[in-house]
Every structure is written in structure tokens, then in C-alpha cells.
Short mmCIF file of C-alpha atoms in Angstrom, two decimals:
data_model
loop_
_atom_site.label_atom_id
_atom_site.label_comp_id
_atom_site.label_asym_id
_atom_site.label_seq_id
_atom_site.Cartn_x
_atom_site.Cartn_y
_atom_site.Cartn_z
CA MET A 1 32.19 36.56 -14.72
CA ASP A 2 28.83 38.17 -14.02
CA GLN A 3 27.22 35.77 -16.43
CA VAL A 4 28.73 32.83 -14.58
CA ILE A 5 27.37 34.12 -11.25
CA VAL A 6 23.91 34.66 -12.77
CA PHE A 7 24.08 31.18 -14.26
CA LEU A 8 25.07 29.64 -10.89
CA GLN A 9 22.31 31.57 -9.12
CA ALA A 10 19.76 30.30 -11.63
CA LEU A 11 21.09 26.79 -11.14
CA LEU A 12 20.82 27.15 -7.36
CA GLU A 13 17.24 28.35 -7.73
CA GLN A 14 16.42 25.08 -9.45
CA THR A 15 17.62 23.08 -6.44
CA GLY A 16 16.11 22.83 -3.02
CA ALA A 17 19.11 24.32 -1.21
CA ALA A 18 17.99 27.92 -1.84
CA HIS A 19 14.67 27.22 -0.12
CA PHE A 20 16.03 25.53 3.00
CA SER A 21 14.67 27.23 6.14
CA PHE A 22 15.38 27.14 9.87
CA GLY A 23 12.01 25.41 10.33
CA ASN A 24 13.14 22.63 7.99
CA LEU A 25 16.25 22.16 10.14
CA VAL A 26 14.15 21.92 13.32
CA MET A 27 11.88 19.31 11.73
CA ILE A 28 14.85 17.30 10.40
CA ILE A 29 16.25 17.23 13.94
CA ILE A 30 12.85 16.02 15.22
CA GLY A 31 12.74 13.29 12.55
CA ALA A 32 16.31 12.23 13.30
CA THR A 33 15.48 12.08 17.02
CA MET A 34 12.57 9.75 16.25
CA ILE A 35 14.86 7.42 14.29
CA TYR A 36 17.46 7.60 17.08
CA LEU A 37 14.88 6.67 19.75
CA ALA A 38 13.55 3.82 17.60
CA ILE A 39 17.00 2.31 16.99
CA THR A 40 18.79 2.90 20.27
CA LYS A 41 15.91 2.84 22.76
CA HIS A 42 13.62 0.51 20.78
CA TYR A 43 10.71 2.94 21.25
CA GLU A 44 8.12 1.51 18.83
CA PRO A 45 10.46 1.24 15.84
CA LEU A 46 7.64 0.07 13.57
CA LEU A 47 6.06 3.51 13.89
CA LEU A 48 8.95 5.86 14.53
CA ILE A 49 11.28 4.73 11.73
CA GLY A 50 8.70 5.45 9.02
CA ILE A 51 7.39 8.67 10.60
CA GLY A 52 10.90 9.95 11.36
CA PHE A 53 12.27 9.18 7.90
CA SER A 54 9.36 10.72 6.02
CA CYS A 55 9.47 13.74 8.36
CA ILE A 56 13.11 14.29 7.36
CA VAL A 57 12.44 13.87 3.64
CA ALA A 58 9.34 16.09 3.82
CA ASN A 59 11.59 18.87 5.12
CA VAL A 60 14.26 18.67 2.46
CA PRO A 61 13.01 21.28 -0.02
CA GLY A 62 12.95 20.44 -3.68
CA PRO A 63 12.72 22.77 -6.68
CA PRO A 64 9.71 25.12 -6.89
CA ASP A 65 6.41 23.51 -7.75
CA ASP A 66 5.42 23.62 -11.38
CA VAL A 67 2.14 25.40 -10.63
CA PRO A 68 2.06 29.21 -10.97
CA GLY A 69 3.48 30.77 -7.81
CA GLY A 70 4.26 27.32 -6.52
CA GLN A 71 6.37 26.84 -3.40
CA ALA A 72 9.44 24.71 -2.99
CA ILE A 73 8.25 21.26 -2.07
CA SER A 74 10.18 18.18 -1.13
CA ALA A 75 10.66 15.12 -3.27
CA LEU A 76 8.38 13.25 -0.89
CA LEU A 77 5.62 15.77 -1.32
CA TYR A 78 5.95 15.34 -5.07
CA VAL A 79 4.88 11.74 -4.67
CA VAL A 80 2.15 12.88 -2.27
CA LYS A 81 0.80 15.16 -5.00
CA GLU A 82 -2.29 14.02 -6.80
CA GLY A 83 -1.49 10.96 -8.85
CA GLY A 84 1.57 10.06 -6.79
CA LEU A 85 1.91 6.91 -4.70
CA PHE A 86 1.48 8.53 -1.33
CA HIS A 87 -1.36 10.69 -2.50
CA TYR A 88 -3.37 7.50 -2.49
CA ALA A 89 -1.80 6.42 0.78
CA TYR A 90 -2.93 9.66 2.36
CA GLU A 91 -6.33 9.33 0.72
CA GLY A 92 -6.56 5.90 2.34
CA VAL A 93 -6.13 7.59 5.71
CA ALA A 94 -8.41 10.56 4.95
CA LYS A 95 -11.17 8.43 3.44
CA LEU A 96 -11.12 6.03 6.40
CA ILE A 97 -10.00 2.96 4.47
CA ILE A 98 -6.77 2.34 6.35
CA PRO A 99 -7.98 2.68 10.00
CA PRO A 100 -10.48 -0.22 9.75
CA LEU A 101 -7.83 -2.37 8.03
CA ILE A 102 -5.42 -1.63 10.88
CA PHE A 103 -8.08 -2.75 13.33
CA LEU A 104 -8.55 -5.95 11.30
CA GLY A 105 -4.85 -6.69 11.72
CA VAL A 106 -4.83 -5.71 15.39
CA GLY A 107 -7.78 -8.04 16.00
CA ALA A 108 -5.98 -10.89 14.26
CA MET A 109 -2.92 -10.34 16.46
CA THR A 110 -4.69 -9.89 19.78
CA ASP A 111 -5.57 -12.42 22.44
CA PHE A 112 -8.53 -10.98 24.33
CA GLY A 113 -8.15 -13.71 26.97
CA PRO A 114 -6.81 -11.38 29.70
CA MET A 115 -9.83 -9.11 29.33
CA ILE A 116 -12.32 -12.01 29.37
CA ALA A 117 -10.55 -13.67 32.31
CA ASN A 118 -10.73 -10.66 34.62
CA PRO A 119 -13.79 -8.57 33.69
CA LYS A 120 -13.55 -6.21 36.65
CA LEU A 121 -10.37 -4.72 35.20
CA VAL A 122 -12.28 -3.36 32.20
CA ILE A 123 -13.30 -0.43 34.43
CA LEU A 124 -9.72 0.78 34.10
CA GLY A 125 -10.31 1.11 30.38
CA ALA A 126 -12.85 3.83 31.13
CA GLY A 127 -10.98 5.41 34.06
CA ALA A 128 -7.89 6.07 31.97
CA HIS A 129 -9.81 8.24 29.52
CA LEU A 130 -10.15 11.32 31.69
CA GLY A 131 -7.28 12.79 29.66
CA ILE A 132 -9.53 12.99 26.59
CA PHE A 133 -11.92 15.32 28.34
CA VAL A 134 -9.31 17.44 30.10
CA ALA A 135 -7.68 18.07 26.71
CA LEU A 136 -11.09 18.75 25.16
CA ILE A 137 -11.93 21.39 27.77
CA LEU A 138 -8.48 23.00 27.54
CA ALA A 139 -8.73 23.09 23.73
CA LYS A 140 -12.09 24.83 23.98
CA MET A 141 -10.55 27.35 26.39
CA LEU A 142 -7.85 28.05 23.80
CA GLY A 143 -10.50 28.96 21.25
CA PHE A 144 -10.92 25.78 19.21
CA THR A 145 -14.45 24.86 18.12
CA LEU A 146 -16.16 22.02 19.99
CA ALA A 147 -15.61 19.66 17.05
CA GLU A 148 -11.92 20.57 16.85
CA ALA A 149 -11.60 20.23 20.63
CA GLY A 150 -13.14 16.75 20.42
CA ALA A 151 -10.64 15.71 17.74
CA ILE A 152 -7.76 17.04 19.86
CA GLY A 153 -9.11 15.36 23.00
CA ILE A 154 -9.30 11.96 21.36
CA ILE A 155 -5.48 11.98 21.14
CA GLY A 156 -5.68 11.10 24.85
CA GLY A 157 -7.29 7.80 23.94
CA ALA A 158 -3.86 6.73 22.64
CA ASP A 159 -5.47 4.84 19.81
CA GLY A 160 -4.07 5.92 16.44
CA PRO A 161 -6.75 4.55 14.10
CA MET A 162 -9.54 5.82 16.37
CA ALA A 163 -7.91 9.27 16.57
CA ILE A 164 -7.77 9.37 12.75
CA PHE A 165 -11.36 8.14 12.47
CA VAL A 166 -12.80 10.70 14.90
CA THR A 167 -10.68 13.55 13.50
CA VAL A 168 -11.75 12.89 9.91
CA LYS A 169 -15.37 13.02 11.07
CA LEU A 170 -15.05 16.06 13.34
CA ALA A 171 -12.22 18.24 12.03
CA PRO A 172 -10.54 16.84 8.90
CA HIS A 173 -8.30 19.89 8.57
CA LEU A 174 -6.56 18.84 11.81
CA LEU A 175 -5.79 15.31 10.61
CA GLY A 176 -2.07 15.97 10.16
CA PRO A 177 -1.19 17.36 13.60
CA VAL A 178 -3.63 15.09 15.47
CA SER A 179 -2.32 11.89 13.86
CA VAL A 180 1.30 12.97 14.31
CA ALA A 181 0.68 13.80 17.98
CA ALA A 182 -1.22 10.55 18.60
CA TYR A 183 1.32 8.25 16.97
CA SER A 184 4.37 10.10 18.28
CA TYR A 185 3.13 10.03 21.86
CA MET A 186 2.13 6.37 21.54
CA ALA A 187 5.69 5.62 20.50
CA LEU A 188 7.09 7.78 23.31
CA MET A 189 4.92 6.29 26.04
CA PRO A 190 7.91 4.57 27.69
CA MET A 191 9.18 8.10 28.41
CA ILE A 192 5.85 9.81 29.20
CA GLN A 193 4.11 7.33 31.48
CA PRO A 194 6.65 6.08 34.09
CA PRO A 195 7.19 9.44 35.87
CA VAL A 196 3.41 9.90 36.27
CA MET A 197 2.96 6.29 37.42
CA LYS A 198 5.73 6.60 40.02
CA LEU A 199 4.47 9.97 41.22
CA LEU A 200 1.03 8.56 42.03
CA THR A 201 2.06 5.26 43.65
CA THR A 202 4.10 4.20 46.65
CA LYS A 203 6.88 1.61 46.41
CA GLU A 204 4.67 -0.89 48.27
CA GLU A 205 1.83 -0.38 45.80
CA ARG A 206 4.15 -0.88 42.84
CA GLN A 207 5.25 -4.20 44.32
CA ILE A 208 1.78 -5.69 44.71
CA GLY A 209 1.79 -9.13 43.09
CA MET A 210 -1.22 -10.42 41.21
CA ALA A 211 -2.42 -14.02 41.06
CA GLN A 212 -2.91 -15.76 37.77
CA SER A 213 -6.38 -15.37 36.28
CA ARG A 214 -8.59 -18.26 35.20
CA LYS A 215 -8.04 -20.02 31.90
CA VAL A 216 -10.29 -18.80 29.11
CA THR A 217 -11.74 -21.50 26.87
CA LYS A 218 -11.82 -21.49 23.09
CA LEU A 219 -15.61 -21.26 23.17
CA GLU A 220 -15.42 -17.99 25.14
CA LYS A 221 -12.79 -16.57 22.79
CA ILE A 222 -14.97 -17.37 19.78
CA ALA A 223 -18.10 -15.94 21.41
CA PHE A 224 -16.33 -12.72 22.46
CA PRO A 225 -15.95 -11.03 19.03
CA VAL A 226 -19.49 -11.96 18.04
CA VAL A 227 -21.01 -10.59 21.26
CA ILE A 228 -18.96 -7.38 21.21
CA ALA A 229 -19.71 -6.76 17.53
CA ILE A 230 -23.43 -7.04 18.27
CA ILE A 231 -23.22 -4.66 21.27
CA VAL A 232 -21.14 -2.04 19.44
CA ASN A 233 -23.21 -2.13 16.24
CA LEU A 234 -26.37 -1.90 18.29
CA PHE A 235 -25.40 0.97 20.57
CA PHE A 236 -22.47 2.78 18.86
CA PRO A 237 -23.03 2.83 15.10
CA PRO A 238 -20.67 5.85 14.60
CA VAL A 239 -17.62 3.75 15.54
CA ALA A 240 -18.99 0.38 14.46
CA PRO A 241 -16.77 0.09 11.33
CA LEU A 242 -13.60 0.04 13.41
CA ILE A 243 -14.74 -2.27 16.19
CA THR A 244 -16.47 -4.60 13.73
CA MET A 245 -13.21 -5.03 11.81
CA LEU A 246 -11.32 -5.52 15.07
CA MET A 247 -13.73 -8.27 16.02
CA LEU A 248 -13.65 -9.86 12.56
CA GLY A 249 -9.84 -10.05 12.75
CA ASN A 250 -10.12 -11.61 16.20
CA LEU A 251 -12.70 -14.15 15.06
CA LEU A 252 -10.41 -15.15 12.16
CA LYS A 253 -7.70 -15.78 14.74
CA GLU A 254 -9.74 -17.60 17.34
CA CYS A 255 -11.99 -19.79 15.19
CA GLY A 256 -9.03 -21.97 14.25
CA VAL A 257 -10.13 -22.70 10.71
CA THR A 258 -8.94 -19.55 8.92
CA ASP A 259 -5.25 -19.57 9.70
CA ARG A 260 -4.33 -18.28 6.25
CA LEU A 261 -6.60 -15.26 6.60
CA SER A 262 -5.59 -14.40 10.15
CA LYS A 263 -1.88 -14.73 9.33
CA THR A 264 -2.31 -12.45 6.32
CA ALA A 265 -4.30 -9.88 8.32
CA ALA A 266 -1.82 -9.92 11.20
CA GLY A 267 1.29 -10.23 9.05
CA GLY A 268 1.66 -9.10 5.46
CA LEU A 269 -1.38 -6.86 5.26
CA MET A 270 -0.60 -5.17 8.59
CA ASN A 271 3.03 -4.57 7.61
CA VAL A 272 2.05 -2.97 4.31
CA ILE A 273 -0.48 -0.75 6.07
CA ILE A 274 2.05 0.31 8.72
CA MET A 275 4.51 1.37 6.01
CA ILE A 276 1.84 3.35 4.15
CA LEU A 277 0.44 4.90 7.33
CA THR A 278 3.75 5.99 8.83
CA VAL A 279 4.89 7.62 5.59
CA ALA A 280 1.49 9.27 5.10
CA ILE A 281 1.67 10.70 8.64
CA GLY A 282 5.32 11.74 8.45
CA SER A 283 4.76 13.47 5.13
CA THR A 284 2.37 15.91 6.83
CA MET A 285 5.22 17.20 9.00
CA ALA A 286 6.58 19.82 6.59
CA ALA A 287 7.85 22.79 8.62
CA ASP A 288 5.59 25.40 7.01
CA LYS A 289 2.50 23.42 8.00
CA PHE A 290 3.72 21.82 11.21
CA LEU A 291 5.58 24.64 12.97
CA THR A 292 2.50 26.77 13.65
CA TRP A 293 1.03 27.87 16.96
CA GLN A 294 -2.06 25.76 16.32
CA THR A 295 0.01 22.62 15.82
CA ILE A 296 2.14 23.38 18.87
CA GLU A 297 -1.04 23.85 20.94
CA ILE A 298 -2.38 20.50 19.66
CA VAL A 299 0.90 18.74 20.45
CA VAL A 300 1.01 20.18 23.98
CA LEU A 301 -2.68 19.34 24.59
CA GLY A 302 -2.01 15.78 23.35
CA LEU A 303 0.82 15.43 25.85
CA ILE A 304 -1.42 16.70 28.66
CA ALA A 305 -4.12 14.23 27.58
CA PHE A 306 -1.67 11.32 27.74
CA MET A 307 -0.33 12.31 31.14
CA VAL A 308 -3.77 12.92 32.67
CA GLY A 309 -5.05 9.63 31.18
CA THR A 310 -2.11 7.75 32.67
CA GLY A 311 -2.71 9.36 36.05
CA SER A 312 -6.46 8.82 36.05
CA GLY A 313 -5.97 5.13 35.20
CA VAL A 314 -3.62 4.68 38.15
CA ILE A 315 -6.00 6.57 40.47
CA THR A 316 -8.97 4.47 39.26
CA ALA A 317 -7.01 1.33 40.16
CA LYS A 318 -6.25 2.77 43.61
CA ILE A 319 -9.95 3.56 44.12
CA MET A 320 -10.83 0.00 43.08
CA ASN A 321 -8.37 -1.29 45.68
CA LEU A 322 -10.46 0.37 48.39
CA PHE A 323 -13.29 -2.05 47.56
CA LEU A 324 -11.42 -5.19 46.47
CA LYS A 325 -10.41 -7.99 48.82
CA THR A 326 -7.54 -9.05 46.58
CA LYS A 327 -5.64 -5.88 45.72
CA ILE A 328 -4.57 -5.10 42.19
CA ASN A 329 -1.30 -3.45 41.29
CA PRO A 330 -2.23 0.18 40.47
CA LEU A 331 0.43 0.28 37.75
CA ILE A 332 -1.89 -1.69 35.48
CA GLY A 333 -4.32 1.26 35.62
CA SER A 334 -2.11 3.28 33.30
CA ALA A 335 -2.49 0.52 30.69
CA GLY A 336 -6.15 1.54 30.43
CA ILE A 337 -5.25 4.09 27.78
CA ALA A 338 -5.68 2.13 24.63
CA SER A 339 -2.32 1.92 22.93
CA VAL A 340 -1.97 -1.88 22.56
CA PRO A 341 0.37 -3.34 23.71
CA ILE A 342 2.66 -0.39 24.42
CA ALA A 343 0.85 0.79 27.57
CA ALA A 344 0.66 -2.75 28.98
CA ARG A 345 4.36 -3.21 28.31
CA VAL A 346 5.16 0.03 30.16
CA SER A 347 3.14 -1.14 33.20
CA HIS A 348 4.99 -4.45 33.12
CA ILE A 349 8.43 -2.86 32.85
CA VAL A 350 7.84 -0.35 35.67
CA ALA A 351 6.59 -3.15 37.95
CA TYR A 352 9.42 -5.47 36.90
CA LYS A 353 12.03 -2.85 37.81
CA GLU A 354 10.52 -2.64 41.30
CA ASN A 355 10.29 -6.39 41.75
CA PRO A 356 11.81 -8.82 39.22
CA ASN A 357 9.38 -11.53 40.32
CA ASN A 358 6.37 -9.40 39.46
CA LEU A 359 5.33 -10.05 35.87
CA LEU A 360 2.31 -7.92 35.11
CA ILE A 361 2.14 -8.04 31.33
CA TYR A 362 -0.78 -10.47 31.14
CA HIS A 363 -2.73 -8.62 33.85
CA ALA A 364 -2.04 -5.25 32.22
CA MET A 365 -3.31 -6.50 28.86
CA GLY A 366 -6.84 -6.71 30.33
CA PRO A 367 -7.27 -2.97 30.94
CA ASN A 368 -5.17 -2.23 27.87
CA LEU A 369 -7.63 -4.08 25.61
CA ALA A 370 -10.56 -2.56 27.49
CA GLY A 371 -8.99 0.80 26.69
CA VAL A 372 -9.52 0.13 22.98
CA PHE A 373 -13.23 -0.21 23.67
CA GLY A 374 -13.11 2.76 26.06
CA THR A 375 -11.70 5.03 23.35
CA ALA A 376 -14.19 3.70 20.80
CA ILE A 377 -17.09 4.26 23.18
CA SER A 378 -15.90 7.77 24.12
CA GLY A 379 -15.40 8.60 20.44
CA GLY A 380 -18.78 7.16 19.52
CA ILE A 381 -20.59 9.14 22.21
CA MET A 382 -18.68 12.27 21.20
CA LEU A 383 -19.64 11.90 17.53
CA ALA A 384 -23.27 11.31 18.48
CA LEU A 385 -23.45 14.30 20.84
CA ILE A 386 -21.66 16.68 18.47
CA GLY A 387 -24.02 15.48 15.78
CA VAL A 388 -21.89 13.50 13.32
CA SER A 389 -23.19 10.27 11.87
CA MET B 1 -24.26 18.50 11.80
CA ASN B 2 -27.23 18.14 14.10
CA ALA B 3 -25.52 18.99 17.37
CA PHE B 4 -27.09 18.12 20.69
CA ILE B 5 -24.46 20.14 22.52
CA PRO B 6 -23.88 23.88 21.95
CA ASP B 7 -20.45 24.99 20.73
CA THR B 8 -19.65 26.87 23.94
CA MET B 9 -17.47 26.35 27.01
CA GLN B 10 -20.52 25.08 28.87
CA GLY B 11 -21.13 22.68 25.99
CA ALA B 12 -17.57 21.38 26.28
CA LEU B 13 -18.03 20.75 30.01
CA LEU B 14 -21.40 19.10 29.44
CA LEU B 15 -20.06 16.91 26.63
CA SER B 16 -17.09 15.84 28.76
CA ALA B 17 -19.24 14.99 31.77
CA ILE B 18 -21.83 13.01 29.78
CA ASP B 19 -19.22 11.20 27.68
CA PHE B 20 -16.98 10.27 30.64
CA PHE B 21 -19.74 8.87 32.83
CA LEU B 22 -21.56 7.18 29.95
CA SER B 23 -18.28 5.51 28.94
CA PHE B 24 -17.95 4.19 32.50
CA PHE B 25 -21.47 2.84 32.33
CA VAL B 26 -21.03 1.13 28.97
CA ILE B 27 -17.63 -0.34 29.86
CA SER B 28 -19.14 -1.65 33.10
CA PHE B 29 -21.94 -3.22 31.06
CA ILE B 30 -19.35 -4.97 28.87
CA GLY B 31 -17.65 -6.13 32.08
CA VAL B 32 -20.93 -7.60 33.33
CA VAL B 33 -21.45 -9.38 30.00
CA LEU B 34 -17.91 -10.80 30.21
CA ALA B 35 -18.50 -11.92 33.81
CA GLY B 36 -21.28 -14.11 32.42
CA PHE B 37 -18.97 -15.78 29.90
CA PRO B 38 -18.12 -18.79 32.11
CA LEU B 39 -21.78 -19.76 31.71
CA LEU B 40 -21.01 -20.38 28.05
CA ASN B 41 -18.69 -23.19 29.09
CA ARG B 42 -21.50 -24.86 31.02
CA ILE B 43 -23.81 -24.52 28.05
CA GLY B 44 -21.06 -25.84 25.77
CA ALA B 45 -20.47 -28.81 28.08
CA TRP B 46 -24.21 -29.47 28.27
CA VAL B 47 -24.54 -29.36 24.48
CA THR B 48 -21.58 -31.68 23.84
CA LYS B 49 -22.31 -34.08 26.73
CA PRO B 50 -24.92 -36.31 25.02
CA SER B 51 -22.79 -36.80 21.93
CA LYS B 52 -19.74 -37.66 24.06
CA ALA B 53 -21.73 -40.18 26.09
CA LYS B 54 -23.07 -41.66 22.88
CA ALA B 55 -19.61 -41.99 21.41
CA ALA B 56 -18.31 -43.58 24.60
CA ALA B 57 -21.19 -46.04 24.63
CA SER B 58 -20.61 -47.10 21.02
CA LYS B 59 -16.85 -47.44 21.71
CA ALA B 60 -17.57 -49.62 24.73
CA SER B 61 -19.77 -51.91 22.69
CA GLU B 62 -17.07 -52.33 20.01
CA LYS B 63 -14.08 -53.36 22.14
CA PRO B 64 -13.20 -54.02 25.76
CA ALA B 65 -12.03 -51.13 27.94
CA ALA B 66 -8.31 -50.32 27.70
CA GLN B 67 -5.98 -51.23 30.55
CA PRO B 68 -5.55 -48.35 33.02
CA PRO B 69 -2.03 -46.87 32.88
CA ALA B 70 0.44 -48.17 35.42
CA SER B 71 1.14 -45.89 38.38
CA VAL B 72 4.25 -43.77 37.95
CA PRO B 73 6.58 -43.42 40.93
CA GLY B 74 7.11 -39.81 41.88
CA GLY B 75 5.04 -38.61 38.98
CA ASP B 76 1.73 -38.10 40.88
CA ASP B 77 -0.72 -37.43 38.05
CA ILE B 78 1.77 -37.02 35.19
CA PRO B 79 0.80 -39.35 32.31
CA PRO B 80 3.40 -42.05 31.50
CA ASP B 81 3.68 -40.83 27.91
CA ASP B 82 4.75 -37.40 29.13
CA LEU B 83 7.29 -38.98 31.48
CA ALA B 84 8.72 -41.00 28.61
CA VAL B 85 9.10 -37.86 26.47
CA ILE B 86 10.74 -35.92 29.33
CA ALA B 87 13.15 -38.80 29.96
CA ALA B 88 14.01 -39.02 26.26
CA VAL B 89 14.72 -35.28 26.07
CA VAL B 90 16.92 -35.41 29.18
CA ALA B 91 18.78 -38.43 27.74
CA ALA B 92 19.35 -36.60 24.46
CA MET B 93 20.69 -33.54 26.29
CA ILE B 94 22.85 -35.07 29.06
CA GLY B 95 23.15 -38.79 28.28
CA ASP B 96 22.67 -41.52 30.90
CA HIS B 97 20.62 -40.37 33.84
CA ARG B 98 18.23 -41.48 36.53
CA ILE B 99 15.13 -39.47 37.44
CA LEU B 100 15.11 -39.03 41.19
CA HIS B 101 12.11 -36.78 41.45
CA ILE B 102 9.62 -35.23 39.10
CA GLU B 103 6.65 -33.00 39.82
CA ARG B 104 4.37 -30.51 38.17
CA GLN B 105 5.12 -26.79 38.36
CA ALA B 106 3.46 -24.99 41.25
CA ARG B 107 -0.10 -24.44 40.15
CA GLY B 108 -1.10 -20.82 39.70
CA ALA B 109 2.48 -19.71 39.12
CA GLU B 110 2.99 -20.73 35.50
CA TRP B 111 3.27 -17.14 34.26
CA SER B 112 5.86 -16.28 36.90
CA SER B 113 7.78 -19.50 36.18
CA ALA B 114 7.71 -18.85 32.44
CA GLY B 115 8.93 -15.30 33.00
CA ARG B 116 11.74 -16.45 35.29
CA MET B 117 12.75 -19.13 32.81
CA ALA B 118 12.91 -16.56 30.00
CA GLN B 119 15.01 -14.33 32.24
CA HIS B 120 17.43 -17.16 33.11
CA HIS B 121 17.74 -18.23 29.49
CA SER B 122 18.72 -14.70 28.51
CA HIS B 123 21.94 -15.23 30.51
CA THR B 124 22.78 -18.59 28.96
CA PRO B 125 26.04 -18.47 26.95
CA ARG B 126 25.41 -19.22 23.31
CA ASP B 127 27.73 -20.59 20.63
CA ARG B 128 28.40 -18.07 17.90
#
């Protein structure tokens, strides 16, 4: 009988069940919540399904690693190990191959017309980035180095690829928690932003209607990526790879003679990258690495950055209204944090609920797209001042 | 790293202040550049104008000018071809009909109209 018990114990040791911890359970619940929100609430399913699923699998312990003194690692982390499929996926993130490709796809999907049509709204793209610096200062107060604080602050830019780019340059050891915080909050913006937006605006302000902007010609849309690429490469070389790819993708879309390329960049290529990226991010959410005080601090600081950024965008719009003859709806200010098009969609939905005749999506896309440049510029200046090339 | 800013609390404040205001400045500069974009259309029109005039002149020398389209009752400036297509679509959908009145959508409200139309269509019963 004793032999049978010893045999069963040995068998159990070879499975993951013996290594299951309370932290794993917490992370599985977090992953399941992400999948639930994606399916039932439609909160950015393209991001949350992959992150949530890989978070769950990363927290199902497997047998002990085959290295001496190895820990129990999940099946997913086995494929993340060197030589495995997702090892290269994660390397693609860490070596800054995937972020520029994402920007290529985003550029091929994006119509920059709203930003070109109403240039004064680009100010909101800068105003909504106060959250970056509030988080940076708070991170420094908590004892992070300036480079780490910069990487944490950039979460407030709500721009996943840019957050990855800046973090790899400034504090690569924080890539996991920073990318998880950035992408998770981007997906959860429909929950985070509306309370802040409503708190800072009156019902009358939320109901302000906006007139249609001028029509943007094809010539302007073709000139835009070329002009912006020149400006960014000239003045912000640290972030030029991302913005250059964004502009290349947009030129492929707007020139009208490279449909095959723009459809591939915006479609198949983008979908493959999203799958790789979400699994690479989710696989960093193993409980032993994720449930630490440092990660919790980063997650909380990221949330503060998002909320302050949302608020500062709305307040910037209200300040602009003091000087504008034709008032703008301050709800579009919150779209100034970069996450395209999630933030613009949130502005639209909040305004639509107040007044079903008020359709702000096109107007909100202007500051939303400017926010992409705002984050890139903030990140570029940060890299230059901290001394990273 | 060749840091311009010291790794201190004062450095964090300084970095934040410089970065935030410089971002404002640069974004405003991009806004100013974009505000000049309509000039591109003038330049584009100026560049293409001579070739258009040339083409029109050679066309005129080849054949006589086409007859101007007949005026369309109720259709203000809607081209007759468009009216014919609209009438054909209505006929296909509801059969015999007579157009009593036709006009363009209110100018400057296309986005709102499109949004309202999408909203109304979401309530339309569909065959399953």
C-alpha cells in the first residue's frame, strides 16, 4: 500500500497539479475576466481574447523544468523557452521588430482626414498626455529610477507599440508589466474613461454639437505621410522607426496604386502580428513574476496615468473653448490619448448617450490621431533627455 | 547613457516640465503645417490647369460641343443620370411609382444623416 502511495505521489510530482498556487488561481481569474469582457462587453476582443487566454495558460503549471533546480512552468512557457515558437514571438517584441510592423498596419488602416481637416484639434493630442508625466513623477517618488519611471509613465500615452518601444530602450526588464498594463488599460478604456469625462463636464457641454469639417482632398492625404515623415525623422530620430512605418502604411493606403500592399499590411499581416503580440504579452503574466509589489505599483500608476490623461484632455478642450468662437465638445478631448480608435469611440459613445443626434466619432478621430504623434513626440523627447539613442 | 537630466526627483520634475511643454510646441507646429495644407490644393489646381485647358482645347477642335443636359424638374442640380439610377432602384424595390419631389441631403449634415440612417436600419426587421 505504501508503495502505491509513493508511486502516486511521484506521479503527481510529474504533473502540474502539485505546483498549483493561489497566485495562479488569481491570475486565471484575471485572464478569464478579460475573455468575459471581450465576449460579453465587446471590450477590444482582438486584444483581450489573446492576452486573457495566454494569461490563463501561463498560470497552469506544468511539470518541473528539465534544468537543474528548475521550477514548474506552464505548457505555454515551454513554447516560450528558447527555440520555441513564442520565444521568437517575444524576441520580436523585445528586439523592436513587431512594434514598427504594427504601426505599418495601423497606418494602412487609418484615414488621417479628420486630423488634416481640423488642425486646431491636434492640440488635444498634446493636452491629453499630462498623465504620462504625473505617472513618471509618482514612479520616481516610489523609488524607481528615472529611466524606469519614464517607461512606466509612457503607459499613459495609451499607445501599445510606443510603450513597448520606449520601455525596451529605457527599462527592458519592465517590458512585461508595462506592456500588460498598457494593452489591458487600452482594452478597458470604455470602463476607465467615461466616469472621468462625466465628472469634468456638464450635461450642456456634453451635448455640444459640432459642424462637419471640410473635405480633405487626395492630394493632401498623399502629402501628409511624406511631410510628417520628414518632420519626425528630422527632429525626433529616437522614435522615427515607428512613425516612419506608420506613414509608409498610410502612403500605401492613400496613393491608390498599391492596394495589394495596403490590404496585406492592414489585413493579414496585422492579424498575424496581433495574435503573436497578444500571446507574447499574456505569456508574461505568470503569477510568480506578475504578482509582485513592483508590478502592482506599475499597474496602479498606469491606471492613474490613463485617468489623468483623460481628464487633462477634457480640460484642454474646455480651455480651448474659452478662445474659440465655435465651441467644441469637450468629450473629444479625452480622445487625445493615443489609443486609436478606442478613445475616439469612447468619446462618441458618451456623447451619443447624451444626445442621439450628436455623432462625434469623426471629430474625435482628429485628436485621437494627433495623440499618436503626441505620444511619439513625448517618448522621443524623453529618450533624448534621458540619453538613449 | 549620456543623460541630460539627473536621476533625482528634481530631474523627474524637470524632465516632465520640459517634455510636456515641448510636446505642446511640436504638436502646435504640426497643426500649423496642417493648416497650410489647403494651399496644396491651389498648387495642385495650378499645376493641372494648363494640361486640362490643353485637353479641352484639343477636344473642342475634334468634335462639336455636346448638348447641355435637359433641365430636371424638382432635381435642382442633380444630374439626369443620377436621377435615372435613383428611379430605377426605386422601381426595382417598390414597383410602379411617380417621383413627386427629390432633393439633395442638407449640406453639412451628411455625417449626421448617415449616422441616423445606420441607426434606423439597425431596427429594420430582417428575414432569417
